[in-house]
Coordinates of C-alpha atoms and ligand atoms in Angstrom, one line a residue:
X150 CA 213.2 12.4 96.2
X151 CA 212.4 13.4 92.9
X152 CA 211.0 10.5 91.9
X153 CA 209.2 9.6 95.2
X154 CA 207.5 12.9 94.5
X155 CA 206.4 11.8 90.9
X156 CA 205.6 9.1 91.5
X157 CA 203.4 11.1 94.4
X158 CA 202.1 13.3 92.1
X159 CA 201.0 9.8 89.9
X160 CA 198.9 8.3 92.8
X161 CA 197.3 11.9 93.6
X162 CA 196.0 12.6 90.1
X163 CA 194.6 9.1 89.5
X164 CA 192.4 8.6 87.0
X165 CA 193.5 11.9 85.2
X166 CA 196.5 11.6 83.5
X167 CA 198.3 8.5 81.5
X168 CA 199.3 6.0 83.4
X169 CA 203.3 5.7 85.1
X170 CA 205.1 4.1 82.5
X171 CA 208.8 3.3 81.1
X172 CA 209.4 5.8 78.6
X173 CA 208.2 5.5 75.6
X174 CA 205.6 2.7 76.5
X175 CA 202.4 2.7 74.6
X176 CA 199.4 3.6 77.4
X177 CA 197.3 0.9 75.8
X178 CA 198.3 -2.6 74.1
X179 CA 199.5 -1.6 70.6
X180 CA 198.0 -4.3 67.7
X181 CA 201.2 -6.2 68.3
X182 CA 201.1 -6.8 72.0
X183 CA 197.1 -7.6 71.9
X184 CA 198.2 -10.1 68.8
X185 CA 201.2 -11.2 70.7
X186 CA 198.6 -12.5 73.6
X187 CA 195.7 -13.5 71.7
X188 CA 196.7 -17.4 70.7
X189 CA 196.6 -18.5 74.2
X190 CA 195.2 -21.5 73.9
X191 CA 197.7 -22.8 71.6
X192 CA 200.2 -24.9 73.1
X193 CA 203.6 -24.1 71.9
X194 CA 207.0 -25.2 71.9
X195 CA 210.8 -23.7 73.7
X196 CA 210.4 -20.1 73.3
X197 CA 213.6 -19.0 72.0
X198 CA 213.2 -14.9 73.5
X199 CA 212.6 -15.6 76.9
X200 CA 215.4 -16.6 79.3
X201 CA 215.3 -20.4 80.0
X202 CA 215.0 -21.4 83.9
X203 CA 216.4 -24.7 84.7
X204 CA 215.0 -26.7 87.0
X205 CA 216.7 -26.7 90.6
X206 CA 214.1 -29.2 92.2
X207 CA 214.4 -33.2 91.9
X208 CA 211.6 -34.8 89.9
X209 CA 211.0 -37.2 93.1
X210 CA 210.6 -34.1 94.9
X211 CA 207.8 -32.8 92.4
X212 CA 206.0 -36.1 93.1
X213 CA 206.5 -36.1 96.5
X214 CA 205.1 -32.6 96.6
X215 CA 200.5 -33.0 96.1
X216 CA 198.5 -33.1 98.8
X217 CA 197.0 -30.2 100.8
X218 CA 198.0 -28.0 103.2
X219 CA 197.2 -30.2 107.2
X220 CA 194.1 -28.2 107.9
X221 CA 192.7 -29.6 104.6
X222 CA 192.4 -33.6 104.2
X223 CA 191.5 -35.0 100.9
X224 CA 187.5 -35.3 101.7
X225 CA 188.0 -31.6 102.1
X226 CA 189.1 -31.2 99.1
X227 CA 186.8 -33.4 97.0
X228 CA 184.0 -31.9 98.9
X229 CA 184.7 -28.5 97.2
X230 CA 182.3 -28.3 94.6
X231 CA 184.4 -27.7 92.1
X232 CA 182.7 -28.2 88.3
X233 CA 179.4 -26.9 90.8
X234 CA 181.3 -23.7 91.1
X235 CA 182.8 -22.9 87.8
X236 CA 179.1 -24.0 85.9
X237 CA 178.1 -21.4 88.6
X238 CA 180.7 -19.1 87.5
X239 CA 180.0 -19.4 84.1
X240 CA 176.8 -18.6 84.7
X241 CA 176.7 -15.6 86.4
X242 CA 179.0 -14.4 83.9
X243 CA 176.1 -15.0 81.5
X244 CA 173.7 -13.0 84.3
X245 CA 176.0 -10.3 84.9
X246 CA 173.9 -8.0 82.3
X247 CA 175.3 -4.5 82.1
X248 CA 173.7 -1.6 84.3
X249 CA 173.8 1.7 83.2
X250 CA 175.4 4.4 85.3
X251 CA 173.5 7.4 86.0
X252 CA 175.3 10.8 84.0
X253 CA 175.7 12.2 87.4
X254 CA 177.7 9.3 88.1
X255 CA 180.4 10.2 85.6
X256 CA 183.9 11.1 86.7
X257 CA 184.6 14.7 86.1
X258 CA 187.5 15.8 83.9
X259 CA 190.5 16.9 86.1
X260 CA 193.9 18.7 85.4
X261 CA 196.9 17.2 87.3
X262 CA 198.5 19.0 89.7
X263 CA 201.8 20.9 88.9
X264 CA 204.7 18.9 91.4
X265 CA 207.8 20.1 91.1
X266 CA 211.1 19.1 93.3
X267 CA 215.1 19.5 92.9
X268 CA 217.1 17.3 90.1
X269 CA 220.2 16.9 92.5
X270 CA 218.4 15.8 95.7
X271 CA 219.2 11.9 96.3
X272 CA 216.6 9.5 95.0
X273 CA 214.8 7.6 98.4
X274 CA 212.2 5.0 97.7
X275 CA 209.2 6.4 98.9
X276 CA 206.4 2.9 98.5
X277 CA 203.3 3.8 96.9
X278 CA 200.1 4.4 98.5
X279 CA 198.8 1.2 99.6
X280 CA 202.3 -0.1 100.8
X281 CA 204.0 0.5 103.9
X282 CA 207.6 -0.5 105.1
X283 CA 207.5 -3.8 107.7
X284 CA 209.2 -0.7 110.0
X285 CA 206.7 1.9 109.6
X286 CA 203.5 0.1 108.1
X287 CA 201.3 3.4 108.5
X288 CA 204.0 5.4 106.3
X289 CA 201.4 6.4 103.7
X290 CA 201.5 9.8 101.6
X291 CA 198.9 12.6 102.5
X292 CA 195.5 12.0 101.8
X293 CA 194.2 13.0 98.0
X294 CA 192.8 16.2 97.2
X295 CA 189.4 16.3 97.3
X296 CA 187.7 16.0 93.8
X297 CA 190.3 13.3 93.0
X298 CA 188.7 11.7 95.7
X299 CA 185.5 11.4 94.3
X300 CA 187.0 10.5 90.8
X301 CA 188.0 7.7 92.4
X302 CA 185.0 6.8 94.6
X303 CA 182.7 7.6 92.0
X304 CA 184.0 4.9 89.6
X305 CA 183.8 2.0 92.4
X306 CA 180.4 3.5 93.0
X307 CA 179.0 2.8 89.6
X308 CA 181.0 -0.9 89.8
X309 CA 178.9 -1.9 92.8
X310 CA 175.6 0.0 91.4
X311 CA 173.7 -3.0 90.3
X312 CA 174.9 -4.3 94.3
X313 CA 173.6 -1.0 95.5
X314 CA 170.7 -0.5 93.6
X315 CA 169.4 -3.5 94.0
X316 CA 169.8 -3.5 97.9
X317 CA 168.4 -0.1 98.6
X318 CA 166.1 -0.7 96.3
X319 CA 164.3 -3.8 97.9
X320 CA 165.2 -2.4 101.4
X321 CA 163.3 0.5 100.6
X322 CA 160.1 -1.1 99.5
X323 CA 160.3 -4.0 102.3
X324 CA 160.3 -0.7 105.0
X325 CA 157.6 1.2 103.1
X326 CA 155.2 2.2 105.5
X327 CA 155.7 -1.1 108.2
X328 CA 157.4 -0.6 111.7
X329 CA 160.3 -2.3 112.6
X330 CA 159.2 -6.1 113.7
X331 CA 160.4 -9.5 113.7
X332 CA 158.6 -10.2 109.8
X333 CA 160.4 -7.5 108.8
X334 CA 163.5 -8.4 110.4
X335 CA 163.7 -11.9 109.3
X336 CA 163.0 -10.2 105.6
X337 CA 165.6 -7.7 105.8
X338 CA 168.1 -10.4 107.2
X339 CA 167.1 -12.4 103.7
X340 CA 167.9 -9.4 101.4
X341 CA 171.6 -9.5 102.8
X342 CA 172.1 -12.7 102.7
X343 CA 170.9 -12.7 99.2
X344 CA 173.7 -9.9 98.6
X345 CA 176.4 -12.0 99.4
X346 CA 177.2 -9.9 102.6
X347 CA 177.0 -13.5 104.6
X348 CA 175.0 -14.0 107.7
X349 CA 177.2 -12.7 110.0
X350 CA 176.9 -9.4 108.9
X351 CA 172.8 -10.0 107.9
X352 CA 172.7 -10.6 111.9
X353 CA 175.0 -7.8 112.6
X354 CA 172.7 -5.1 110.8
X355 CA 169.8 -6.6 111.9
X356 CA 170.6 -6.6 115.6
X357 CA 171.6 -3.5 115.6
X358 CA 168.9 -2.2 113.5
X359 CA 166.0 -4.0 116.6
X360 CA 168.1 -2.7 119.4
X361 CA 168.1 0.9 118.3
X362 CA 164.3 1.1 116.5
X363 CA 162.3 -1.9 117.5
X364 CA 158.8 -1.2 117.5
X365 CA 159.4 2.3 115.3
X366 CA 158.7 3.6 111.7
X367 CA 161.6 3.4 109.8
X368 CA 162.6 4.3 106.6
X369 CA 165.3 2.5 104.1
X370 CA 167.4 4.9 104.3
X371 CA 167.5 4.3 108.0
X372 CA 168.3 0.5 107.3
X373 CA 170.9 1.8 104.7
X374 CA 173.0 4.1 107.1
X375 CA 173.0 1.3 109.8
X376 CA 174.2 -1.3 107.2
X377 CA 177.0 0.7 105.9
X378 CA 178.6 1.4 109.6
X379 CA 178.3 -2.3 110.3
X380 CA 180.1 -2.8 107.0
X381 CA 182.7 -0.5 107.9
X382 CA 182.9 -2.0 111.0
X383 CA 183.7 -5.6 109.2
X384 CA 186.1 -4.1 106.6
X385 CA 187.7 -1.5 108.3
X386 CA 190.3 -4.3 110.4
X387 CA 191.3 -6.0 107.0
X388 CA 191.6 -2.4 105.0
X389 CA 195.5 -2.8 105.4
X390 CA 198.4 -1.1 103.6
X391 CA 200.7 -3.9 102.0
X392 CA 204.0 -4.5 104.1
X393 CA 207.0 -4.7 102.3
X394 CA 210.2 -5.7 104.1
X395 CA 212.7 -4.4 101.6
X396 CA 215.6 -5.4 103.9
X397 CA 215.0 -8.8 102.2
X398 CA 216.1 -7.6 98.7
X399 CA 213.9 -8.9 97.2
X400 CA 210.5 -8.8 99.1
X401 CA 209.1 -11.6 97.3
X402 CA 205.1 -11.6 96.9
X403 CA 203.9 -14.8 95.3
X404 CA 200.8 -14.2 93.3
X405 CA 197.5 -17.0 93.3
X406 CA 194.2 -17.2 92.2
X407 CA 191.6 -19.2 89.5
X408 CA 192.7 -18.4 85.9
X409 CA 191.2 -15.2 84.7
X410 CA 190.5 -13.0 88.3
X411 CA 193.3 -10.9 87.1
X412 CA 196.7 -11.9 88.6
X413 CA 199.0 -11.0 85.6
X414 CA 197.2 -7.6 84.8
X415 CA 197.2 -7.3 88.6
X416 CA 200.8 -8.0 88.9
X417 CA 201.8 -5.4 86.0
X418 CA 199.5 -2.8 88.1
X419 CA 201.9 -3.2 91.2
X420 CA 205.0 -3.3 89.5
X421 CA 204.5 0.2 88.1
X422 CA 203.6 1.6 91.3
X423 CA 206.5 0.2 92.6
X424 CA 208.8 0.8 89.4
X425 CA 207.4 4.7 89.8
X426 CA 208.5 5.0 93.3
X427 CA 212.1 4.3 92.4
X428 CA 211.8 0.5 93.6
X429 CA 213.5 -2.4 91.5
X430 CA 211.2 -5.1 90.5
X431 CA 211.4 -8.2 88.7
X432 CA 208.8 -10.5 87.4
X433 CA 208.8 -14.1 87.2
X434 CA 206.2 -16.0 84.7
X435 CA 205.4 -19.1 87.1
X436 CA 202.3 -19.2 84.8
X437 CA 204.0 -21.7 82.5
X438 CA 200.7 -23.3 81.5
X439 CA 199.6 -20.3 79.4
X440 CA 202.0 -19.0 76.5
X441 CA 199.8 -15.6 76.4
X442 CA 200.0 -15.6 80.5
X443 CA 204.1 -15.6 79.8
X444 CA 203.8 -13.0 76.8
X445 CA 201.6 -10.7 78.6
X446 CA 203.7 -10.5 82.4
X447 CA 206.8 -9.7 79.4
X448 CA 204.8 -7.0 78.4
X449 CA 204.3 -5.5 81.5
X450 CA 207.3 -6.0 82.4
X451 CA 208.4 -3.7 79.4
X452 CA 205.8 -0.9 80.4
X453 CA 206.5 -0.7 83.9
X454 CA 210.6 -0.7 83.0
X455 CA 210.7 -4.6 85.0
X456 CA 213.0 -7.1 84.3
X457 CA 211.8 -10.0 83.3
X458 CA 212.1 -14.1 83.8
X459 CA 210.4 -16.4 82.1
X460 CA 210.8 -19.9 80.8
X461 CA 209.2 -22.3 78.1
X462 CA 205.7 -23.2 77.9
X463 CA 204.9 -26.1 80.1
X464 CA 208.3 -26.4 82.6
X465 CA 208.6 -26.6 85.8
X466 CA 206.9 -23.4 87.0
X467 CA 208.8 -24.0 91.0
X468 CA 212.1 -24.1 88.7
X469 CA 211.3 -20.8 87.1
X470 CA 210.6 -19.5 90.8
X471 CA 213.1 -20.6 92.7
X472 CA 215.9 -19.5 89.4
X473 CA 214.0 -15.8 89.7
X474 CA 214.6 -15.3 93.3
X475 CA 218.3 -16.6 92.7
X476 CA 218.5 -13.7 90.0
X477 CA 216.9 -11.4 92.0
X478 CA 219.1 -11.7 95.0
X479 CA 222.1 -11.1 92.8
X480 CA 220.8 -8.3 91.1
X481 CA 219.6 -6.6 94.4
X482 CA 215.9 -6.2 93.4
X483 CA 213.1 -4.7 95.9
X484 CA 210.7 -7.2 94.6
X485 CA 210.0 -9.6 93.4
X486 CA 206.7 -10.7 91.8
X487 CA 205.7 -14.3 90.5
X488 CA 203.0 -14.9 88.9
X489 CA 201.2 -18.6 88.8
X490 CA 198.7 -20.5 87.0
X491 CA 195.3 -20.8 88.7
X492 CA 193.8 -23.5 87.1
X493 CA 191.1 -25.5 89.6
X494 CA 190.6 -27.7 86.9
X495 CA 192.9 -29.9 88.5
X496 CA 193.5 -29.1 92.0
X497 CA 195.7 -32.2 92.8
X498 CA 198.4 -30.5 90.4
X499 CA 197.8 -27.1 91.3
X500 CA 198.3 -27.8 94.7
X501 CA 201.7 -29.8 94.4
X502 CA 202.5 -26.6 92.1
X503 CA 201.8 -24.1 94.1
X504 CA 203.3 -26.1 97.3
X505 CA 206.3 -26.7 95.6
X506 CA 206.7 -23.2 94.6
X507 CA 206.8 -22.5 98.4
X508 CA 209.4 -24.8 99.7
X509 CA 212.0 -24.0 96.8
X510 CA 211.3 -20.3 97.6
X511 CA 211.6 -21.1 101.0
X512 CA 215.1 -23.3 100.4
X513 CA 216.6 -19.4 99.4
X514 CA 215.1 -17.9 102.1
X515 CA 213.3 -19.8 104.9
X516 CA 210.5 -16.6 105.5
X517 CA 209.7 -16.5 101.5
X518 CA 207.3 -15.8 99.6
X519 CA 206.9 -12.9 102.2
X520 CA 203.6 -12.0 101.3
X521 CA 201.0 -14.4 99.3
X522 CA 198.6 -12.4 97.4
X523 CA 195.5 -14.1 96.3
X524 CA 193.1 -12.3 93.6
X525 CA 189.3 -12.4 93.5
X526 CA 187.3 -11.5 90.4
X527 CA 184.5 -9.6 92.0
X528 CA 181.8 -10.4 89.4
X529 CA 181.9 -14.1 90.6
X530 CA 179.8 -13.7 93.7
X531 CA 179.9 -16.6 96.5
X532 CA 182.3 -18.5 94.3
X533 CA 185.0 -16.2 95.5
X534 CA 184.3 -17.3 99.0
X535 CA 185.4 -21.1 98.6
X536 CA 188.8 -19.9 96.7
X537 CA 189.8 -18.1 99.3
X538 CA 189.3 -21.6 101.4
X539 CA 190.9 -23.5 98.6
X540 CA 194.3 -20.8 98.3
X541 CA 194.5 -20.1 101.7
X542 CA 194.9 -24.0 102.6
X543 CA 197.2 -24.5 99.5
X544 CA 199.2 -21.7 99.4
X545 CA 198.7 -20.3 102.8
X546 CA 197.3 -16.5 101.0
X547 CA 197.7 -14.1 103.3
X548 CA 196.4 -10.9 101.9
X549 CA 194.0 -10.4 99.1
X550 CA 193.1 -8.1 95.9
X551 CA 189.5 -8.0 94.7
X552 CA 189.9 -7.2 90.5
X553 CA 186.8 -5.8 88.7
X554 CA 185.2 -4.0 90.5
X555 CA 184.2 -1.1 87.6
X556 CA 182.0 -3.8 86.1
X557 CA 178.6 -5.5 87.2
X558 CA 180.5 -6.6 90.7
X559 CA 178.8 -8.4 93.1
X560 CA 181.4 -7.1 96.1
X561 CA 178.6 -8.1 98.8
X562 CA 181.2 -11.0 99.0
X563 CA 183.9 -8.7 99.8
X564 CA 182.3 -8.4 103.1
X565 CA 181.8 -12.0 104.0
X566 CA 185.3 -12.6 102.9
X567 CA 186.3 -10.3 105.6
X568 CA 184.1 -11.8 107.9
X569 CA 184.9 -15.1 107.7
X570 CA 188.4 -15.2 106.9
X571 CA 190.3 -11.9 108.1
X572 CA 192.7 -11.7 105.8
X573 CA 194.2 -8.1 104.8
X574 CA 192.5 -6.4 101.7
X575 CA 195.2 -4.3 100.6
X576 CA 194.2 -3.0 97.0
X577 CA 191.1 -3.3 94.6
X578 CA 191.3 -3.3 90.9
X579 CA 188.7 -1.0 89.2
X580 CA 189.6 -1.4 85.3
X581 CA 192.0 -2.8 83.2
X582 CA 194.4 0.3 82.5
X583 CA 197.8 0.0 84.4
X584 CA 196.7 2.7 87.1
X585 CA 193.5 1.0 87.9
X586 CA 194.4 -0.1 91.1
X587 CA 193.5 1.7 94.4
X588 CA 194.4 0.8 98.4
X589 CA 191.0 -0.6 100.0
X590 CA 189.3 1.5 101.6
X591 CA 186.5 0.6 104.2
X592 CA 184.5 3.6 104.2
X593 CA 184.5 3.7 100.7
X594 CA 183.2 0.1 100.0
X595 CA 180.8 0.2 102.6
X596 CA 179.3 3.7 101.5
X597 CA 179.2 2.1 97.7
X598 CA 177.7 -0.7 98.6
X599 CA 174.6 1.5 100.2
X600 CA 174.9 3.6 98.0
X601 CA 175.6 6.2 100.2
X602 CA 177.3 9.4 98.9
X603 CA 180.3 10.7 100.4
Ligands
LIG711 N1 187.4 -4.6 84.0 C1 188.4 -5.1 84.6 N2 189.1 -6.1 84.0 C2 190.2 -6.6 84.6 C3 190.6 -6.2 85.9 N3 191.7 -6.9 86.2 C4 191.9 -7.7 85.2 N4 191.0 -7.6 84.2 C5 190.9 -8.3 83.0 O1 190.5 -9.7 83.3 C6 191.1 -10.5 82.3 C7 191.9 -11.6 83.0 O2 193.0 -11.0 83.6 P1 194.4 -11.7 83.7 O3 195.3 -10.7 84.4 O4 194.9 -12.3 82.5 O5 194.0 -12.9 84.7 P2 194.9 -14.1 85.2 O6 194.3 -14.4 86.6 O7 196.3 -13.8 85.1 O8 194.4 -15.2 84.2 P3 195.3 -16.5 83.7 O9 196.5 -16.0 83.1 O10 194.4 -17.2 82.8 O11 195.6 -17.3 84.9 C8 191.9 -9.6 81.3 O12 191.1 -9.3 80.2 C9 192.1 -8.4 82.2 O13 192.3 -7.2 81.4 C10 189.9 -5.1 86.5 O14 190.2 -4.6 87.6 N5 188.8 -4.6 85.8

């Protein structure tokens, strides 16, 4: 109880005190660690510190393994306007210019609160916020206190500022002075769209919006209001705390996404709020295609008191997964979480990867992984809408994690995500720090996203 409590104590004061950590453990990456995963793009040879998988799986097997998922034939797949959406990618990387955040927008300064509880009481995993038990998925500590609160919301308020200001903005001008008409309409419906909401909710704000006030003045901050309950209504049945089935021992959650949306610091971020709630976690480098991908999982894996598998650059990242789960079965972990590489460059060996991954995992266990989690980067816009398409078929993602969201986010696509593919948002990432990692929250979004204050 002790440590369910602390680590309690860690998710109510996020954002004000140092991040859970094994003892000892630099907050930040010291010289060495950032030098450690700085030469990524050199390829490198047998890494003699890392423990060695061997290989379980047959090579016939690997090359029996491409191909998509049924729901996805080839034309599918070479329809996906791949080098279309990374130049795209690229280049709204290059748009994404920097907004500044209003002063008032800052998050205040808080002391953490004093938690105290007995030394001798026996130690019962209590999951983090955001996670639930397959039993009792609603099992979720009490709500925050108050200013925490809006610690919290203010920081994924000024994330999605240049989405809010932008929307209000031009909503407000298009409804300055004009009544409610079908010009109007057919404009507003536009500016959504244009926000990467989707057209289902465009239509869903704007039906709502001439059913109620046809015919009438109305003001933006009318159209504002409306659009963040019909985004709440959207997000609100995929705003889902993450099941974990610890009867398995290990839960394992297979991690997927493009390279660079955040899956290793992602990964790192869940194993301390796991580690800090008395959990045991393991972490598996399936990203063998990156020596600094390898290094930096290790070095989470050190700060958040994980143990750690890994094997040499370039093997075969299904023999590191199925050899992990092995290990982790015998040493009675909670979880266990494997990373993968994500690069779209190559989709016909991604895919046999990532589906190869599957079976072995599913050789130990027919019902693993238990939980796919696929991240998005939110600065990418409508690009993040076809991964989830190209994940879901390949790897069959069942539950998603948008990352940077404390940036220039475009999370409008958060919302057509939702729309169009119901999957389970269970955490958004709002920074790189190890805490920076908060259960979704529909309200939330939806009020950031209007730029609503709550
Ligand atoms: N600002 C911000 N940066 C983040 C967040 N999550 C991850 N990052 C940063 O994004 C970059 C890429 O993150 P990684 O975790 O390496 O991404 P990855 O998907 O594992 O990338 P590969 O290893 O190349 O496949 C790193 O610089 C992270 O620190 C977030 O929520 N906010």
């Amino acid at each position: 109880m002790t440590m369910a409590l602390g680590f309690i104590k860690k998710v109510f004061t996020f954002g004000k005190e140092k991040p859970a950590e094994a003892p000892g453990a630099p907050a930040e990456l010291t010289a060495e660690e950032k030098a450690a995963i700085s030469a990524e793009s050199e390829p490198r040879g047998r890494d003699e510190d890392l423990p060695v998988a061997e290989d379980p799986v047959l090579a016939e097997e690997m090359e029996t393994a491409g191909g998509p998922a049924d729901d996805l034939s080839p034309d599918d797949l070479s329809m996906v306007p791949l080098e279309l959406l990374e130049a795209e990618a690229e280049e709204e990387a290059e748009d994404a210019s920097v907004q500044e955040i209003p002063a008032s927008e800052a998050a205040p300064e808080e002391e953490p609160a004093a938690v105290t509880a007995s030394a001798t009481e026996p130690v019962v995993p209590v999951l983090p916020k955001g996670f639930a038990t397959a039993e009792a998925r609603a099992h979720e500590p009490e709500a925050p206190a108050p200013a925490e609160k809006l610690s919290w919301f203010q920081r994924l308020k000024a994330g999605l500022f240049r989405t809010s200001s932008q929307l209000t903005g031009q909503i407000s001008a298009l409804f300055l002075k004009r009544k409610l008409d079908d010009q109007t309409l057919e404009e507003l419906e536009d500016l959504l769209i244009q926000a990467d909401l989707g057209v289902e909710t465009a239509l869903r704000v704007t039906d709502t919006l001439a059913s109620e006030r046809y015919g009438k003045d109305v003001t933006g901050e009318d159209v504002t209001k409306i659009m963040a309950t019909e985004i709440v209504k959207v997000l609100k049945p995929v705003a889902k705390p993450l099941a974990l089935d610890l009867s398995h021992k290990p839960h394992v959650i297979l991690v997927v996404g493009v390279n660079g949306t955040g899956k290793t610091t992602t990964i790192g971020k869940l194993a301390a709020k796991l580690s800090g709630s008395g959990l045991k976690v393991m972490l598996a480098a399936g990203d063998t295609f990156r020596a600094a991908a390898i290094e930096q999982l290790k070095i989470w894996a050190d700060r958040t008191g994980s143990t750690f598998i890994g094997t040499k650059l370039g093997a075969d990242a299904a023999g590191l997964a199925y050899e992990a789960f092995e290990r982790a079965k015998a040493e009675k972990s909670d979880v266990l979480i494997i990373d993968t590489a994500g690069r779209l460059q190559n989709k016909a060996e991604l895919m046999a990867e990532l589906e190869k991954i599957v079976r072995v995992l599913g050789k130990l266990d027919p019902d693993a992984p238990h939980t796919v989690l696929q991240t998005l980067d939110a600065t990418t816009g409508q690009n993040a809408l076809q991964q989830v398409e190209i994940f879901r078929n390949v790897a069959g993602v069942n539950g998603l994690i948008m990352t940077k969201l404390d940036g220039t986010a475009r999370g409008g696509i958060l919302v057509a995500i939702a729309a169009k593919h119901k999957l389970p948002v269970y955490f958004i990432g709002v920074g790189e720090g190890i805490d920076d990692l908060e259960p979704f929250e529909a309200e939330d979004f939806a009020s950031a996203i209007a730029g609503i204050a709550r």
